[in-house]
Short mmCIF file of C-alpha atoms in Angstrom, two decimals:
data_model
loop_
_atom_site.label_atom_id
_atom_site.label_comp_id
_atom_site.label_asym_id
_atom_site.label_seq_id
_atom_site.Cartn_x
_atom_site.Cartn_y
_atom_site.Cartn_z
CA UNK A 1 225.10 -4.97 151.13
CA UNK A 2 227.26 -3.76 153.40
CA UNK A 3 225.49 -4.70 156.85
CA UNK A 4 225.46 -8.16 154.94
CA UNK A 5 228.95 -8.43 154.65
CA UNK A 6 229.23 -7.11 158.49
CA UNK A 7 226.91 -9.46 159.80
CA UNK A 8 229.27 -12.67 157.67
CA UNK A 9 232.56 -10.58 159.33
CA UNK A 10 230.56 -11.15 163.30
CA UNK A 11 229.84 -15.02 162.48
CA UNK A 12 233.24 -15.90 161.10
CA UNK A 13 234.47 -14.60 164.27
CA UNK A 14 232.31 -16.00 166.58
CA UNK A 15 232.96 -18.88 165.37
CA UNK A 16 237.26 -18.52 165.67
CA UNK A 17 235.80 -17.94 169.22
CA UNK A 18 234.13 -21.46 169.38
CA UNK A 19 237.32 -23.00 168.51
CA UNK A 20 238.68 -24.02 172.23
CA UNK A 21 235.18 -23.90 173.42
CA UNK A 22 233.34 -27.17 174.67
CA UNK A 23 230.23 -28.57 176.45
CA UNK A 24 231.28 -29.48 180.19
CA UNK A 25 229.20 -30.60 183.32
CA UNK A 26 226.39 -28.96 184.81
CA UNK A 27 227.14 -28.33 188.17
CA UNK A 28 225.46 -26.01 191.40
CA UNK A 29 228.99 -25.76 193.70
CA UNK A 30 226.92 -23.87 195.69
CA UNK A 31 230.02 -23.97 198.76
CA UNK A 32 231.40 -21.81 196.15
CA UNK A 33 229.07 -19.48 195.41
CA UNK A 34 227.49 -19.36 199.05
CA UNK A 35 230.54 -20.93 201.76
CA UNK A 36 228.88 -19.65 204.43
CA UNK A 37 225.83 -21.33 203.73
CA UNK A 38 224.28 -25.43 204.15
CA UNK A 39 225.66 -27.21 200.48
CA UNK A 40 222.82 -26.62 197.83
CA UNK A 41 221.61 -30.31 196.60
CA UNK A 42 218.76 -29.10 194.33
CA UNK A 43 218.15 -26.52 191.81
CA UNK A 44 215.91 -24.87 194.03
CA UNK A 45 217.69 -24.98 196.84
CA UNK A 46 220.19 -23.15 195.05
CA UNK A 47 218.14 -20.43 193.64
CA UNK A 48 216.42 -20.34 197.57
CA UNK A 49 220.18 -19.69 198.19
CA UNK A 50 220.42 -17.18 195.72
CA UNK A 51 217.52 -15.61 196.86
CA UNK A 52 218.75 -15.00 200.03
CA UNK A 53 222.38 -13.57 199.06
CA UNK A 54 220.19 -11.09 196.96
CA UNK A 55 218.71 -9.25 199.85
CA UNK A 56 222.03 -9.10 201.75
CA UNK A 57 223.78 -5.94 200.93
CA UNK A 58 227.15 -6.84 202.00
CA UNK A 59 227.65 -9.96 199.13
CA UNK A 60 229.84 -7.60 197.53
CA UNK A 61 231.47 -5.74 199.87
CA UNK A 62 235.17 -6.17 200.70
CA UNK A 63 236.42 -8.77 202.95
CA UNK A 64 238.82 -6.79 204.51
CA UNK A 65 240.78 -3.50 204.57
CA UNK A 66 244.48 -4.65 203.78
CA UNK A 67 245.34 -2.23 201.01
CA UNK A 68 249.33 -2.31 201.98
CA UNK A 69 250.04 -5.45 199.66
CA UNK A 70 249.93 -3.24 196.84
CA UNK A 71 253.20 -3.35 194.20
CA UNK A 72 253.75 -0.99 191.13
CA UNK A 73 256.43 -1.37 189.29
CA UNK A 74 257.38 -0.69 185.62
CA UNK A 75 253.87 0.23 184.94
CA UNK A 76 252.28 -3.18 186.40
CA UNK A 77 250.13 -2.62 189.56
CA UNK A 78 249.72 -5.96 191.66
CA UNK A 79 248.19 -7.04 195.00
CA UNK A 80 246.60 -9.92 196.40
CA UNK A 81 242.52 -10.99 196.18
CA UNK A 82 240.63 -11.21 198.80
CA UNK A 83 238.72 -14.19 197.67
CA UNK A 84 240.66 -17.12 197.35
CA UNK A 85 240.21 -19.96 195.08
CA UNK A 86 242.10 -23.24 194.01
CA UNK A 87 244.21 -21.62 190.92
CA UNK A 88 246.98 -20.09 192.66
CA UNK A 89 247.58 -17.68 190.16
CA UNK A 90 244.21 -16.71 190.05
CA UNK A 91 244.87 -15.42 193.67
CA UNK A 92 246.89 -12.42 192.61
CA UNK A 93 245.58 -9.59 190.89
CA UNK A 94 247.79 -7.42 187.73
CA UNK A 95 246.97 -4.13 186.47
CA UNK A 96 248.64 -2.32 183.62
CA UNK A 97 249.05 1.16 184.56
CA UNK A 98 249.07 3.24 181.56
CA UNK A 99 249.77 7.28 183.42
CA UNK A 100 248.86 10.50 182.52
CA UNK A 101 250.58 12.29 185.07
CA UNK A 102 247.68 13.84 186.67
CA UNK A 103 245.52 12.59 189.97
CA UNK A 104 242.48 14.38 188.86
CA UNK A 105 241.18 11.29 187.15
CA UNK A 106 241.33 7.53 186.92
CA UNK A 107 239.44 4.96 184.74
CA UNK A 108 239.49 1.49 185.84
CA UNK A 109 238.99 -1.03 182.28
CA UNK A 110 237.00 -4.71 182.37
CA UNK A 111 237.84 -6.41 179.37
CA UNK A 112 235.41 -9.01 177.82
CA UNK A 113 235.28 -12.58 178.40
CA UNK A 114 238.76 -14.38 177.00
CA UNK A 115 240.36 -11.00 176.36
CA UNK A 116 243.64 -12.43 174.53
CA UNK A 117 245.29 -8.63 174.94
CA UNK A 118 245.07 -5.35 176.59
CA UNK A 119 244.00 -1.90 174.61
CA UNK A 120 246.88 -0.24 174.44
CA UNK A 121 245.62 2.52 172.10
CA UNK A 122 242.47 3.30 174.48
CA UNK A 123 244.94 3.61 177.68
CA UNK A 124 247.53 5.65 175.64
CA UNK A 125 244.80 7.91 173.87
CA UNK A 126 243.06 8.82 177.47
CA UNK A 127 246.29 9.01 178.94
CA UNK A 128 247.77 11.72 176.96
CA UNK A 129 243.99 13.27 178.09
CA UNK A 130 244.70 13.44 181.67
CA UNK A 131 243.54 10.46 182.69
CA UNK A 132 245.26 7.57 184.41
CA UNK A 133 243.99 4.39 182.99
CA UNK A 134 244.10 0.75 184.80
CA UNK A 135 243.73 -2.28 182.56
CA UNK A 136 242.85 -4.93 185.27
CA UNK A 137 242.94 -8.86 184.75
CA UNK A 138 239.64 -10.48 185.50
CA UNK A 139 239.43 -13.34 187.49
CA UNK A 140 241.17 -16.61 185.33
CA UNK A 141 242.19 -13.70 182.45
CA UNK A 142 245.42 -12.87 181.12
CA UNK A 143 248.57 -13.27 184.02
CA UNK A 144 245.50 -14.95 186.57
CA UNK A 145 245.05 -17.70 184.09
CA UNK A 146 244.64 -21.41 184.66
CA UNK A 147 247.72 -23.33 183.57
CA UNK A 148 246.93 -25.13 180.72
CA UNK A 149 243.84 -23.31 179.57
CA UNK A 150 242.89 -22.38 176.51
CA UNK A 151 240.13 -19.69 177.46
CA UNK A 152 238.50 -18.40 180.55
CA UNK A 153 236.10 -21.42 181.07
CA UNK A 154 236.39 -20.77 185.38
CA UNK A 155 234.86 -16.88 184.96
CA UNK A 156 231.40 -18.38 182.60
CA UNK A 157 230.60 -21.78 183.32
CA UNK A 158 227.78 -24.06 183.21
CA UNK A 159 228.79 -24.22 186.87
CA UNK A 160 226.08 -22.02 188.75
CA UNK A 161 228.68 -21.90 191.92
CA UNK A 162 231.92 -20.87 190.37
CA UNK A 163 230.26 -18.14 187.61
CA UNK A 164 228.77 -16.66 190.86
CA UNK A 165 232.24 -16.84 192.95
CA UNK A 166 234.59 -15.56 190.01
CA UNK A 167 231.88 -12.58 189.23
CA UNK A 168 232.10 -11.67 192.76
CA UNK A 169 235.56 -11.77 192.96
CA UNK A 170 236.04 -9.71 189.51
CA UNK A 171 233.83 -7.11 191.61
CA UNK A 172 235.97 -7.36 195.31
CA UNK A 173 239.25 -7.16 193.48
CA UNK A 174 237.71 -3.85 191.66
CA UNK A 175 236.63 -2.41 194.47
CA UNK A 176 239.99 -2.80 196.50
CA UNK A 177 241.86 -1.22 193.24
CA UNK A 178 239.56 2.02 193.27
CA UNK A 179 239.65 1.92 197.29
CA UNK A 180 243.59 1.77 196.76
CA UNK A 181 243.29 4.50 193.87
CA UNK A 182 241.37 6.73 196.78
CA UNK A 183 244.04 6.60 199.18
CA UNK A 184 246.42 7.42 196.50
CA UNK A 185 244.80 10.73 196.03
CA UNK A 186 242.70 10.52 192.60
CA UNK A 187 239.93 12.33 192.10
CA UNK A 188 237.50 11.09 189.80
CA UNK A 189 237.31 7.46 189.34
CA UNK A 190 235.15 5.70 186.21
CA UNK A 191 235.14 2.57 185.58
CA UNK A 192 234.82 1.02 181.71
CA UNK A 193 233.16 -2.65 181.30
CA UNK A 194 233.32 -4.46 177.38
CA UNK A 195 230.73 -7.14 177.08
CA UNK A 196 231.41 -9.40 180.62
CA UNK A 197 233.39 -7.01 181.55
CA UNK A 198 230.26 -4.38 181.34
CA UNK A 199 228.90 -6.85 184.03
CA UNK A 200 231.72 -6.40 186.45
CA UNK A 201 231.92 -2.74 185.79
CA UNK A 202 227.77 -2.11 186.56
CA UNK A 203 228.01 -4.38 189.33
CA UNK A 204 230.81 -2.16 191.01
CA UNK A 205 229.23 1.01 189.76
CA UNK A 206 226.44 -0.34 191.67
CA UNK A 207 228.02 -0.75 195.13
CA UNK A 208 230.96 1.28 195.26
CA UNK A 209 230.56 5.29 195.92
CA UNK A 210 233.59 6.46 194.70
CA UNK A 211 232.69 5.01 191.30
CA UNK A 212 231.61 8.43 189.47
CA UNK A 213 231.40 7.60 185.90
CA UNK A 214 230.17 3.85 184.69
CA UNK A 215 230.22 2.75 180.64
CA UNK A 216 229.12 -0.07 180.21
CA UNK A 217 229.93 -1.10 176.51
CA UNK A 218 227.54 -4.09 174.35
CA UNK A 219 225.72 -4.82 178.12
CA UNK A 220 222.57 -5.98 179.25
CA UNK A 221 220.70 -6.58 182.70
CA UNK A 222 220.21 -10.62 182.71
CA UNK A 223 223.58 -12.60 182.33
CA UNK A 224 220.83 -15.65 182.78
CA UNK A 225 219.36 -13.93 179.65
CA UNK A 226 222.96 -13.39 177.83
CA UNK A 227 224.20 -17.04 178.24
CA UNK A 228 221.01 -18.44 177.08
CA UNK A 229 220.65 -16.65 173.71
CA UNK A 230 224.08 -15.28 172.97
CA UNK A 231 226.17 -17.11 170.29
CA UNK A 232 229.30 -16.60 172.43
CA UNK A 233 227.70 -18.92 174.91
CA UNK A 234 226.26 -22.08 172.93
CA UNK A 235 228.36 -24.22 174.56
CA UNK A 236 227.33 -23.28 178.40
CA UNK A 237 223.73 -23.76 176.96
CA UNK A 238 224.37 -26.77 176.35
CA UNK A 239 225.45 -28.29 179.20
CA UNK A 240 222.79 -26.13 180.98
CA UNK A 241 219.90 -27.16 179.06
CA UNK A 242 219.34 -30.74 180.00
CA UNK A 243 219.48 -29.54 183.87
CA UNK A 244 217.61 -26.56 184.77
CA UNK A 245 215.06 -24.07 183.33
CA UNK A 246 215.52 -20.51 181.84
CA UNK A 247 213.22 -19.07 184.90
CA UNK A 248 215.56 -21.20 187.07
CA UNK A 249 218.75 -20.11 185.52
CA UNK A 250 217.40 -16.04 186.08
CA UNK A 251 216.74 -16.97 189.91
CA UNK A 252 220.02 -18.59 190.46
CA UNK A 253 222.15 -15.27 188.86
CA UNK A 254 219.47 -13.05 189.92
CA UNK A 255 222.48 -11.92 192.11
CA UNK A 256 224.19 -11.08 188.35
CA UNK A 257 221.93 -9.44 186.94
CA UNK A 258 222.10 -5.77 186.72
CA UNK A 259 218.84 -4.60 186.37
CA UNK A 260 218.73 -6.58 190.02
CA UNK A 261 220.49 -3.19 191.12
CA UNK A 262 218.74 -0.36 189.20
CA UNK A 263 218.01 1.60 191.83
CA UNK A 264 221.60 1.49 193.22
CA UNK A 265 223.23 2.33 189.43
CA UNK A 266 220.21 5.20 189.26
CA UNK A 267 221.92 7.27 192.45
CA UNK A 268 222.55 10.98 191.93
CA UNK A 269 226.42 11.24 191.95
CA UNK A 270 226.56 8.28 189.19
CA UNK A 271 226.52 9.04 185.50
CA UNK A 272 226.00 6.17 182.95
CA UNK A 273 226.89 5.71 179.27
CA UNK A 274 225.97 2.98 177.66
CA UNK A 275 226.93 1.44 173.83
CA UNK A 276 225.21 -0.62 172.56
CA UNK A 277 225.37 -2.70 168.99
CA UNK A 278 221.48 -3.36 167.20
CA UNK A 279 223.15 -6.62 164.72
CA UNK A 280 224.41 -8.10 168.78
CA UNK A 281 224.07 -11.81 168.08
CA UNK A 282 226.13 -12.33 171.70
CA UNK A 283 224.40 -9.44 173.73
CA UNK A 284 221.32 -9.84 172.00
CA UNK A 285 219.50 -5.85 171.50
CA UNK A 286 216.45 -6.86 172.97
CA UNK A 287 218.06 -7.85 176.52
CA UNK A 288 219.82 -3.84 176.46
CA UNK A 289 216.97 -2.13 175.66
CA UNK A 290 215.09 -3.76 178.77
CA UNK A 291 218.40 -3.03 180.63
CA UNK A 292 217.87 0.58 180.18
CA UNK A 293 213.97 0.75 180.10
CA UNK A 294 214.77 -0.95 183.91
CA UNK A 295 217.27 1.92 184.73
CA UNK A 296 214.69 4.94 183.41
CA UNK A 297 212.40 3.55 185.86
CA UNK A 298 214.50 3.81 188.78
CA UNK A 299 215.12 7.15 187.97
CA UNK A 300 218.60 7.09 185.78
CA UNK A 301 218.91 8.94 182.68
CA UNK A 302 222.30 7.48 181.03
CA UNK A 303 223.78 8.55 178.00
CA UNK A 304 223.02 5.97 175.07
CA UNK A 305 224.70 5.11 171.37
CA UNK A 306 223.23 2.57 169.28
CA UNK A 307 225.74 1.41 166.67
CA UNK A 308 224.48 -0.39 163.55
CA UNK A 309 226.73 -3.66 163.60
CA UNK A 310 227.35 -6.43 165.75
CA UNK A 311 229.39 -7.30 168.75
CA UNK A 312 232.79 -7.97 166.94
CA UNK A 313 232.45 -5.35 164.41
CA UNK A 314 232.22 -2.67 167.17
CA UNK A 315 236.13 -2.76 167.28
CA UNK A 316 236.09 -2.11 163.62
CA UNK A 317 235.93 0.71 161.90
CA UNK A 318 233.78 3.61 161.83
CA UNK A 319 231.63 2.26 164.66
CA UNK A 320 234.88 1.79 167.37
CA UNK A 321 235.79 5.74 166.47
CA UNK A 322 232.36 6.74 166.89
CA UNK A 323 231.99 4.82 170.57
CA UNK A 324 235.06 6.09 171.20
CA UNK A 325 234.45 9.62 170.71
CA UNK A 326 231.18 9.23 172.28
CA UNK A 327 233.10 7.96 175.85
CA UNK A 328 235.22 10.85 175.68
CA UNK A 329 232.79 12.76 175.64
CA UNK A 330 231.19 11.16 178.59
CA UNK A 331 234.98 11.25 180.82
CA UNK A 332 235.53 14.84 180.21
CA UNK A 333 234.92 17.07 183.16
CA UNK A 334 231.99 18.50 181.40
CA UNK A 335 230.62 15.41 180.07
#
């Protein structure tokens, strides 16, 4: 009866969610995904594109080493991105800084797609732990967002182009912030993705070294796979439907998906902790659990909880205490 009345509680507010949400064009934009590259007129041609940026190791690499722009003040960290894009205010990156007074450890948060507010009781409750926290804005979230937006429609699009370019700037701007933490003398640095965020967060895990510690909370490996089945996402199916095939979709954001970079997140000096939620109707269960069966096989062993309720109802109630208790577990120096 209860799990009933759970599952109601996850549709009522996935569908609050749908509210602002609507259908828009299908589109490749494959200058922004690829600038470097000959404009993508075909499907294929994209995912041939796609293809290619997949075996080059430096797609996510910084574009530079200017780490001097930074600002902190009044608890607010800022600095410029390194990848630029049309929405001005996209182009510069906030941080709340929630301290703890301590350098031995910092944890770097991704919130999920069209966060409307930061966690202030997570930062406060590791804080007062000994560990820094950083609650950074995504790319079109929270200060970086598009005037006159009503949610984050620039960061998950049915354009193939722009999901591609605001993923990979998500993961640049994270990567400058711990290469910035670094030089400020922290120790450990972890990094904590929610849903989209999870994406962001693996994805970094994945090519940044000083990235220690990676949870990854309600997460899969495909994003192709998420978008296609979720019920966060029935409006970017739509529009992608009519234009291009499931197989299609995978090969275009094969350079999203995580299990693309299993053997990277498997490396010895990375641990991995991983929640996930079996009543997910947005990260459906199915899509984790080949996730991790993709990580055992490159060698990683993470640390998984499997909550009984769905993707909302994580943040309720006893399931958000138990994930909680389960990545503090995981951040201590022991964990």
């Amino acid at each position: 009866m209860y799990h009933k009345w759970l599952d109601r509680w996850d549709e009522q507010r996935a569908r609050r969610g749908e509210e602002a949400k609507k259908a828009t064009a299908f589109v490749l934009d494959s200058s922004l995904a690829f600038p470097a590259e000959k404009r993508a007129g075909t499907v294929q041609e994209f995912c041939t594109l796609a293809d290619r940026a997949l075996t080059d190791s430096s797609f996510y690499d910084e574009p530079s080493e200017s780490d001097h722009d930074f600002v902190m003040r009044e608890g607010w960290l800022r600095f410029p991105s390194d990848l630029s894009t049309e929405v001005e205010e996209n182009n510069l990156v906030w941080a709340k800084v929630t301290e703890s007074g301590s350098l031995d450890q910092a944890l770097v948060i991704f919130h999920h797609w069209n966060a409307g507010r930061r966690n202030r009781q997570i930062s406060k409750f590791f804080s007062q732990r000994g560990v820094t926290v950083l609650e950074i804005a995504m790319p079109y979230h929270f200060e970086r967002s598009r005037p006159g937006s009503l949610y984050a429609e620039d960061m998950l699009s049915p354009s193939l182009g722009r999901t591609i370019q605001s993923v990979r700037q998500a993961v640049l701007d994270g990567r400058k912030l711990i290469r910035w933490l670094r030089g400020e003398g922290y120790g450990e640095i972890s990094v904590l993705g929610m849903s989209l965020g999870s994406w962001v967060a693996g994805l970094i895990a994945a090519h940044e070294p000083a990235v220690t510690k990676a949870s990854l909370f309600l997460t899969a490996g495909s994003l192709a796979d998420m978008v296609w089945t979720g019920r966060a996402t029935r409006a970017i199916r739509d529009s992608l439907e009519p234009a291009i095939e499931i197989s299609d979709l995978r090969k275009a954001w094969g350079l999203l998906n995580l299990e693309s970079y299993a053997p990277n997140l498997a490396r010895a000096d990375l641990a991995l902790h991983l929640v996930i939620a079996t009543r997910d109707k947005v990260v459906l269960p199915e899509l984790s659990r080949r996730f991790i069966e993709k990580l055992h096989e490159a060698g990683a062993r993470p640390s998984v909880l499997e909550l009984n309720c769905g993707h909302y109802s994580l943040a309720m109630p006893p399931y958000i205490l138990l994930a909680g208790w389960s990545l503090k577990r995981f951040l201590s120096p022991e964990g």
